[in-house]
Coordinates of C-alpha atoms and ligand atoms in Angstrom, one line a residue:
X1 CA 72.5 107.2 50.8
X2 CA 75.9 105.2 50.8
X3 CA 76.3 102.2 48.9
X4 CA 77.9 98.8 50.5
X5 CA 81.0 99.1 48.5
X6 CA 81.8 102.8 48.7
X7 CA 81.0 101.9 52.6
X8 CA 83.1 99.3 52.7
X9 CA 86.5 101.7 51.0
X10 CA 85.5 104.6 53.1
X11 CA 85.2 102.9 57.2
X12 CA 86.6 99.8 58.5
X13 CA 84.1 97.2 59.0
X14 CA 84.2 95.2 62.6
X15 CA 86.6 92.5 61.7
X16 CA 83.5 89.7 63.0
X17 CA 80.5 91.5 63.2
X18 CA 80.6 92.6 59.1
X19 CA 79.4 91.0 56.2
X20 CA 82.1 88.3 55.8
X21 CA 83.2 88.1 59.7
X22 CA 79.6 86.9 60.9
X23 CA 79.1 84.2 58.2
X24 CA 81.3 81.4 57.4
X25 CA 83.7 82.0 54.6
X26 CA 83.0 81.2 50.8
X27 CA 84.8 77.9 50.5
X28 CA 83.2 76.8 46.7
X29 CA 82.0 79.8 44.7
X30 CA 84.2 82.9 44.5
X31 CA 82.3 85.2 46.3
X32 CA 80.3 88.4 44.5
X33 CA 81.4 91.2 45.1
X34 CA 85.3 92.5 47.3
X35 CA 85.6 92.4 50.9
X36 CA 87.8 95.2 53.4
X37 CA 91.3 94.2 52.7
X38 CA 92.1 94.4 56.5
X39 CA 89.1 92.3 57.9
X40 CA 90.1 89.5 55.2
X41 CA 93.9 89.7 56.0
X42 CA 92.8 88.8 59.5
X43 CA 90.5 85.8 58.7
X44 CA 92.3 84.2 57.1
X45 CA 95.4 84.8 59.3
X46 CA 92.6 83.5 62.2
X47 CA 92.4 79.8 60.1
X48 CA 95.9 79.9 59.8
X49 CA 97.0 79.9 63.5
X50 CA 94.8 76.1 63.5
X51 CA 98.1 74.7 61.7
X52 CA 100.3 73.4 63.3
X53 CA 102.9 75.5 65.5
X54 CA 105.9 75.5 63.2
X55 CA 108.3 75.7 66.2
X56 CA 107.2 73.0 67.5
X57 CA 106.8 71.0 64.5
X58 CA 110.2 68.7 64.7
X59 CA 109.2 66.5 61.7
X60 CA 110.5 68.9 59.2
X61 CA 113.9 69.0 57.5
X62 CA 113.2 72.7 56.2
X63 CA 113.3 76.2 57.1
X64 CA 111.4 77.7 60.1
X65 CA 112.8 80.5 60.9
X66 CA 114.4 83.6 59.5
X67 CA 115.7 86.8 59.9
X68 CA 113.7 89.8 60.1
X69 CA 115.8 91.1 56.2
X70 CA 115.1 87.9 54.8
X71 CA 111.3 88.3 55.4
X72 CA 112.1 92.3 53.5
X73 CA 114.2 90.4 50.6
X74 CA 111.2 88.2 50.2
X75 CA 108.8 91.2 49.7
X76 CA 111.1 93.1 47.5
X77 CA 111.2 90.2 45.4
X78 CA 107.8 89.7 45.3
X79 CA 107.8 90.6 41.7
X80 CA 110.4 89.0 40.0
X81 CA 110.4 86.1 37.7
X82 CA 113.1 84.2 38.3
X83 CA 112.6 82.6 34.8
X84 CA 112.8 86.2 33.6
X85 CA 116.3 86.5 33.1
X86 CA 116.3 89.6 30.6
X87 CA 114.5 91.6 32.4
X88 CA 116.2 90.7 35.7
X89 CA 119.8 90.0 35.0
X90 CA 120.7 90.5 39.0
X91 CA 118.3 87.7 40.0
X92 CA 120.2 85.9 37.3
X93 CA 123.5 86.6 38.2
X94 CA 122.2 86.6 42.1
X95 CA 121.5 82.9 40.7
X96 CA 124.6 82.6 38.8
X97 CA 127.0 83.1 42.3
X98 CA 125.1 80.5 43.9
X99 CA 125.6 77.8 42.2
X100 CA 129.5 78.4 41.6
X101 CA 129.0 78.7 45.5
X102 CA 127.8 75.8 46.1
X103 CA 129.6 74.1 43.5
X104 CA 133.5 75.1 45.3
X105 CA 131.4 74.4 48.8
X106 CA 131.1 71.3 47.2
X107 CA 134.6 70.8 45.8
X108 CA 134.3 71.2 42.0
X109 CA 137.5 70.1 40.5
X110 CA 137.3 73.1 38.0
X111 CA 135.3 75.8 39.4
X112 CA 134.1 77.2 36.1
X113 CA 133.4 73.6 34.6
X114 CA 130.9 73.3 36.8
X115 CA 126.7 73.9 36.0
X116 CA 124.1 73.6 37.8
X117 CA 120.3 75.7 38.1
X118 CA 118.2 76.8 41.2
X119 CA 115.2 74.8 41.3
X120 CA 112.3 74.5 43.4
X121 CA 113.7 72.3 45.9
X122 CA 115.6 69.1 45.9
X123 CA 112.3 67.3 44.3
X124 CA 113.0 69.2 40.9
X125 CA 116.6 68.6 41.2
X126 CA 116.3 65.1 41.5
X127 CA 114.2 64.9 38.5
X128 CA 116.8 67.5 36.8
X129 CA 119.2 65.4 37.5
X130 CA 118.0 61.8 37.0
X131 CA 117.3 63.1 33.4
X132 CA 120.4 64.0 32.9
X133 CA 121.8 60.4 34.0
X134 CA 118.7 58.8 31.2
X135 CA 119.6 61.3 28.5
X136 CA 124.0 59.9 29.0
X137 CA 122.8 56.5 29.3
X138 CA 120.5 56.4 26.4
X139 CA 123.7 58.2 24.7
X140 CA 125.6 55.1 25.1
X141 CA 123.0 52.3 24.8
X142 CA 120.1 53.5 23.7
X143 CA 118.5 49.8 24.5
X144 CA 117.0 47.9 27.0
X145 CA 115.1 49.4 29.7
X146 CA 117.0 51.9 32.3
X147 CA 117.7 51.7 35.4
X148 CA 118.4 53.4 39.2
X149 CA 119.9 51.9 41.9
X150 CA 119.8 53.2 45.7
X151 CA 118.9 52.4 48.9
X152 CA 116.5 53.9 51.1
X153 CA 115.4 57.6 50.1
X154 CA 112.8 59.8 49.5
X155 CA 110.5 59.6 47.6
X156 CA 111.4 62.3 44.9
X157 CA 113.0 59.5 43.4
X158 CA 110.1 56.9 43.3
X159 CA 108.7 59.7 41.2
X160 CA 111.1 60.8 39.4
X161 CA 111.1 56.6 38.4
X162 CA 107.8 56.1 37.3
X163 CA 107.3 60.3 35.3
X164 CA 109.9 59.4 33.8
X165 CA 110.0 55.5 32.9
X166 CA 113.2 54.5 34.7
X167 CA 112.9 50.8 37.3
X168 CA 114.0 52.0 40.1
X169 CA 115.9 49.3 42.0
X170 CA 115.7 50.0 45.7
X171 CA 117.8 48.2 47.4
X172 CA 116.5 46.2 50.4
X173 CA 117.8 47.0 54.4
X174 CA 120.2 44.8 55.4
X175 CA 119.4 43.5 59.1
X176 CA 120.9 46.4 61.8
X177 CA 121.7 49.3 58.3
X178 CA 119.5 52.3 57.7
X179 CA 121.3 52.7 54.2
X180 CA 122.4 51.4 50.7
X181 CA 125.6 49.7 51.9
X182 CA 128.2 48.4 49.2
X183 CA 129.0 45.5 49.1
X184 CA 124.8 45.4 48.1
X185 CA 125.8 46.7 44.7
X186 CA 127.7 44.2 42.8
X187 CA 123.9 42.2 43.2
X188 CA 121.9 45.3 41.5
X189 CA 123.9 47.3 38.7
X190 CA 124.1 46.0 34.9
X191 CA 124.4 47.8 31.0
X192 CA 121.2 49.4 32.0
X193 CA 121.9 51.2 35.3
X194 CA 121.7 55.1 34.7
X195 CA 123.4 55.9 38.1
X196 CA 124.0 55.2 41.7
X197 CA 122.2 56.7 44.1
X198 CA 123.3 57.8 47.7
X199 CA 121.9 59.7 50.6
X200 CA 123.5 62.2 52.4
X201 CA 121.0 62.0 55.1
X202 CA 118.7 59.5 54.5
X203 CA 115.5 61.0 55.6
X204 CA 114.5 58.0 57.6
X205 CA 117.0 57.7 60.2
X206 CA 119.1 60.6 59.7
X207 CA 122.7 59.0 59.0
X208 CA 125.2 59.9 55.8
X209 CA 125.2 56.6 53.5
X210 CA 129.0 56.0 52.8
X211 CA 129.6 57.7 49.9
X212 CA 133.3 57.4 49.7
X213 CA 132.7 53.4 50.2
X214 CA 130.0 52.9 47.6
X215 CA 132.4 55.0 44.9
X216 CA 134.5 52.9 45.6
X217 CA 133.1 49.4 44.7
X218 CA 131.5 51.4 41.7
X219 CA 134.8 51.4 40.6
X220 CA 135.7 48.2 41.5
X221 CA 132.5 46.8 39.0
X222 CA 134.0 48.5 36.5
X223 CA 137.3 47.5 36.8
X224 CA 135.6 44.0 36.5
X225 CA 133.1 43.7 34.3
X226 CA 133.6 47.2 32.5
X227 CA 131.1 49.7 33.9
X228 CA 131.4 52.9 33.8
X229 CA 128.3 53.6 36.3
X230 CA 127.6 57.1 37.7
X231 CA 127.3 58.0 40.9
X232 CA 124.6 61.1 42.1
X233 CA 124.7 61.9 45.9
X234 CA 121.2 63.3 46.9
X235 CA 122.3 65.9 50.3
X236 CA 119.0 67.5 50.2
X237 CA 120.0 68.2 53.9
X238 CA 123.6 66.9 54.3
X239 CA 124.8 69.1 51.7
X240 CA 124.5 72.6 54.0
X241 CA 125.5 70.4 57.1
X242 CA 128.3 68.2 56.2
X243 CA 131.0 70.9 54.3
X244 CA 130.5 73.3 57.6
X245 CA 131.3 70.6 60.6
X246 CA 132.8 67.0 58.9
X247 CA 134.9 69.5 56.3
X248 CA 137.1 66.8 56.2
X249 CA 134.6 63.8 55.1
X250 CA 134.9 62.9 51.5
X251 CA 131.4 62.2 49.7
X252 CA 131.5 65.6 47.3
X253 CA 133.0 66.3 44.4
X254 CA 136.8 65.4 45.4
X255 CA 135.1 61.9 44.8
X256 CA 136.0 61.5 40.4
X257 CA 132.4 59.6 40.3
X258 CA 130.1 61.8 41.6
X259 CA 128.6 63.7 38.5
X260 CA 126.3 65.5 40.3
X261 CA 124.8 66.7 43.6
X262 CA 121.2 67.9 44.9
X263 CA 120.1 70.0 48.0
X264 CA 117.9 71.9 49.2
X265 CA 118.8 75.6 49.8
X266 CA 115.2 75.6 52.1
X267 CA 116.5 73.2 54.3
X268 CA 120.0 73.6 56.6
X269 CA 120.5 76.2 53.0
X270 CA 118.8 77.9 56.2
X271 CA 116.6 79.9 53.2
X272 CA 113.0 80.5 53.6
X273 CA 111.1 77.6 51.5
X274 CA 110.9 77.2 47.4
X275 CA 114.8 76.9 46.9
X276 CA 116.6 73.7 45.7
X277 CA 119.8 73.2 43.8
X278 CA 121.9 70.8 41.3
X279 CA 125.0 70.6 40.4
X280 CA 127.1 69.3 38.4
X281 CA 131.0 68.7 38.5
X282 CA 130.9 69.6 34.5
X283 CA 128.9 70.5 32.1
X284 CA 129.8 68.3 29.9
X285 CA 127.5 65.6 32.5
X286 CA 124.9 67.6 31.3
X287 CA 123.4 66.8 27.8
X288 CA 122.7 69.8 25.5
X289 CA 119.5 68.3 24.7
X290 CA 118.2 69.5 27.8
X291 CA 119.1 72.8 27.6
X292 CA 116.0 75.3 26.2
X293 CA 116.9 78.4 24.8
X294 CA 114.1 81.1 24.7
X295 CA 114.1 83.9 23.2
X296 CA 110.8 85.6 23.3
X297 CA 112.0 86.8 26.8
X298 CA 114.6 89.1 25.5
X299 CA 117.9 87.6 25.1
X300 CA 118.5 83.7 24.5
X301 CA 118.6 82.2 28.0
X302 CA 120.0 78.7 28.4
X303 CA 117.3 77.2 30.9
X304 CA 116.8 73.6 32.4
X305 CA 114.0 73.1 35.2
X306 CA 110.8 71.7 34.9
X307 CA 108.7 75.1 35.3
X308 CA 108.9 78.2 33.8
X309 CA 107.8 80.7 36.3
X310 CA 108.9 80.6 39.9
X311 CA 109.7 83.7 42.6
X312 CA 113.1 84.7 42.9
X313 CA 112.7 86.0 46.5
X314 CA 113.6 82.6 48.0
X315 CA 117.5 82.2 45.7
X316 CA 118.1 86.1 46.9
X317 CA 117.7 85.2 50.3
X318 CA 119.8 81.9 49.7
X319 CA 122.4 84.5 48.6
X320 CA 121.8 86.9 51.4
X321 CA 122.2 83.8 54.7
X322 CA 125.8 83.0 52.7
X323 CA 126.9 86.2 53.2
X324 CA 125.1 87.1 56.4
X325 CA 126.7 84.1 57.6
X326 CA 129.5 82.8 56.0
X327 CA 131.4 80.0 56.4
X328 CA 131.8 80.4 59.8
X329 CA 128.2 81.0 60.7
X330 CA 127.0 78.5 59.2
X331 CA 129.5 76.1 61.0
X332 CA 128.3 78.0 64.6
X333 CA 124.6 77.3 63.1
X334 CA 124.7 73.8 62.6
X335 CA 127.3 73.0 65.3
X336 CA 124.8 74.2 67.8
X337 CA 122.4 72.2 66.4
X338 CA 124.0 69.0 66.1
X339 CA 125.0 69.5 70.3
X340 CA 120.9 69.7 71.5
X341 CA 120.3 66.9 68.8
X342 CA 122.6 64.9 70.3
X343 CA 121.8 65.9 74.2
X344 CA 117.9 65.0 73.4
X345 CA 119.6 61.2 72.3
X346 CA 121.2 61.4 75.4
X347 CA 118.5 62.3 77.5
X348 CA 116.4 59.5 75.4
X349 CA 118.8 57.0 76.2
X350 CA 118.2 57.2 79.8
X351 CA 115.0 57.3 79.5
X352 CA 114.6 53.9 79.5
X353 CA 112.7 51.9 76.7
X354 CA 114.5 54.0 73.2
X355 CA 116.8 52.6 71.3
X356 CA 118.5 54.7 69.5
X357 CA 119.3 54.2 66.0
X358 CA 120.7 57.0 65.7
X359 CA 122.3 59.9 68.1
X360 CA 122.9 62.7 66.3
X361 CA 126.8 62.0 65.9
X362 CA 127.7 62.5 62.4
X363 CA 124.9 63.1 60.6
X364 CA 122.1 65.0 60.1
X365 CA 121.5 67.3 63.6
X366 CA 117.9 64.9 64.7
X367 CA 117.5 61.8 65.9
X368 CA 115.7 58.3 65.9
X369 CA 114.5 56.1 67.6
X370 CA 112.9 52.9 68.2
X371 CA 111.5 51.2 71.2
X372 CA 112.9 48.1 73.5
X373 CA 111.5 44.8 72.6
X374 CA 109.6 45.4 76.5
X375 CA 108.5 48.9 76.3
X376 CA 104.9 47.9 76.7
X377 CA 103.7 51.6 74.1
X378 CA 104.1 51.7 70.4
X379 CA 105.2 54.8 69.2
X380 CA 102.4 55.7 66.6
X381 CA 100.4 56.4 70.4
X382 CA 103.5 57.8 71.5
X383 CA 103.2 60.4 69.0
X384 CA 99.6 61.0 70.0
X385 CA 100.5 61.8 73.4
X386 CA 103.0 64.5 72.1
X387 CA 100.2 66.1 69.4
X388 CA 98.3 66.7 72.9
X389 CA 101.2 69.2 74.2
X390 CA 101.5 70.3 70.2
X391 CA 104.4 68.7 69.6
X392 CA 104.6 66.9 65.8
X393 CA 106.5 63.9 65.5
X394 CA 105.9 61.1 63.6
X395 CA 106.8 57.6 63.6
X396 CA 106.9 55.7 60.6
X397 CA 107.9 52.0 60.1
X398 CA 112.0 51.8 58.1
X399 CA 111.7 50.7 54.3
X400 CA 111.7 46.7 53.6
X401 CA 113.0 45.0 54.9
X402 CA 113.2 46.9 58.2
X403 CA 109.6 47.3 58.2
X404 CA 109.0 45.4 61.5
X405 CA 110.9 48.4 63.5
X406 CA 109.0 51.8 64.2
X407 CA 111.1 54.5 64.9
X408 CA 110.6 58.0 66.2
X409 CA 112.6 60.8 64.8
X410 CA 112.7 64.3 65.9
X411 CA 115.0 67.2 63.4
X412 CA 116.6 70.1 64.9
X413 CA 116.8 73.2 62.9
X414 CA 118.1 76.4 63.2
X415 CA 115.7 78.2 66.1
X416 CA 115.1 75.1 67.3
X417 CA 116.6 75.9 71.0
X418 CA 117.9 73.5 73.6
X419 CA 115.9 74.8 76.3
X420 CA 113.2 73.9 73.6
X421 CA 113.8 70.4 72.8
X422 CA 114.5 70.0 77.1
X423 CA 111.1 70.6 77.3
X424 CA 110.2 68.2 74.5
X425 CA 112.2 65.6 76.5
X426 CA 109.9 66.5 79.0
X427 CA 107.1 65.5 76.9
X428 CA 108.4 62.2 76.5
X429 CA 108.7 61.4 79.7
X430 CA 105.0 62.5 80.4
X431 CA 103.8 60.8 77.7
X432 CA 105.0 57.6 78.5
X433 CA 104.2 57.4 81.9
X434 CA 100.7 58.0 80.2
X435 CA 101.3 55.2 78.1
X436 CA 102.6 52.9 80.5
X437 CA 102.1 54.1 83.7
X438 CA 100.2 55.6 86.9
X439 CA 96.6 54.3 86.1
X440 CA 95.6 56.2 88.8
X441 CA 96.1 59.7 87.5
X442 CA 94.1 59.0 84.6
X443 CA 91.1 61.8 84.4
X444 CA 88.5 59.3 86.7
X445 CA 85.1 60.4 84.8
X446 CA 81.3 59.7 86.1
X447 CA 77.7 59.8 84.8
X448 CA 75.1 60.8 87.4
X449 CA 71.8 60.9 85.6
Ligands
LIG1 C1 113.3 66.2 52.2 C2 114.3 64.9 51.1 C3 113.7 65.4 49.6 C4 113.2 66.4 48.7 O1 113.9 67.7 49.0 P1 112.4 68.8 48.7 O2 113.5 69.5 48.7 O3 111.1 68.9 49.7 O4 111.5 68.7 47.1 C5 115.0 64.5 48.5 N1 115.7 64.0 49.8 C6 115.7 63.7 50.3 C7 116.7 62.8 51.0 C8 115.2 64.7 51.8 O5 115.9 64.7 52.4

């Protein structure tokens, strides 16, 4: 007689009538025995299918489409730990090439003196850049409570401030503005300001903050008060857009005051999820005390990171994209995304009840809009209508002091085609119709007793 476990090894049990498939899956306690891998795979895959469809997820900045070669490289790297730089020297070398390619793309004045690293995303990169600012401030002053001045930043900067005990001086939005403006700086900076963060691609509206003007105002503040305040650029999204489609826009190390830049490889860098980058203008801007040298993996390797073990595949995939696409390939992809976003902006404007806050020109490939005063419906309700059709388009209020303005934002990424965006526009029209018009068209349900 065959034991159950022997049987599982010898025959493929039916997925849905086998011992795992015919009951609900264990959720709180590890099962006693093993199960057939094909069955487990199929059942988990079925569950994952209940997640939103990533090609209809217009809320995320992150990569949702990758070439088959990227999948293969990720598979090839599944056993590699990027922290083991001595065991996997070529992976470490590839990470270093990516840092130098990015430093060059962002116009680092001296490639060889540039220092930077990969991270799990822009959030970790923001922590590292923020820590470097805090340490440099401490060396200069060492007293008082440090503060960081910024506009409507992504939540990672709020986390940085709380986790590392820095006061976040988030400057409220002026009426009509979507980001930090130079004339607001002077009232918020002081001798304990560790830095100012400017955003290339504001999360809420997708336009750019005026980096060069902010830097010029900090120059003026230094001339008047002697305060030399460094600028960090959160280019989570814009860092992979501007260099390709607006090469003349000065937002990066061409501006001497820019000390460091972060970007998300897994957003418009087109790498799969799990990679970000932070680069300093020159090595002296990253305090030595933050660099740890570990020798127990063999060799002595300097590291600056919040994590230790981390997958290597995303970093390798980033390098693949640099080689595969080159400057021309990235430019073509980002340009098409921008054109598609501008096309959607035109459609939305013509629908009537919307006012554009960002029309896809000059910033990220995205559209941001609010409703007109007499629209007669809310964007929260429109989001729900779009959900019925599978679209994920978020609605949310702008940050202080513009919380009364509720907006919707659509992101166009590599893999979101013009046709998909046309179908979305059609469903936005449909959604608006459901909310304001044609009550006769609503299904009439009657109950007979
Ligand atoms: C997405 C984003 C972040 C956080 O990046 P992750 O890569 O998701 O950690 C930070 N800042 C801005 C402006 C962003 O758009």
